[in-house]
C-alpha angles and dihedrals in degrees: 000000000000121000126196117193118199144157097080118137146134114298136158129252111284094026123119133227136184120219122202133203117193121199126221093215142029094233087084088078086080093055133077111235136206147195121225131179134210132207122200110280092004138106118254116270132209117254112168137337135197129199122242094264093042092242101115126048134178130192138188114251090246093062101030110126096015103057128059125194123201142154139207107207092190090058093041087229136125126199139205113196111200116199129179090015117196133192092263087068089068106121147104108280119216128188120205145174118254117241097178148333114316145073103239125105090252091062089064138057144173093066118195123225097266132245123235121237122187124185116192121203 
């Protein structure tokens, strides 16, 4: 499975962005998926996850109420709607396929190449 994240860019604090994660195969519909972000010199941290059918979602406390994860299995795409962005959201964002229960990077695989989000104050 190959995943490709896109949609990053430079925005101002308070703005919104929508990230997309396109999958190369329809088999991804059977897997949960997630978004992570990584700051320079830091390990990737969990942002949000979604079940295979899109019915269950989970968020990191730092983004709860501002970010919304969703997926369209027919389009083989997952999204991350990010509202009310702040400079602390500046990071490279990655999408991944869930392997097992958990929110650590080792619980996911098939990492996309990442997309940079920069939020200016």
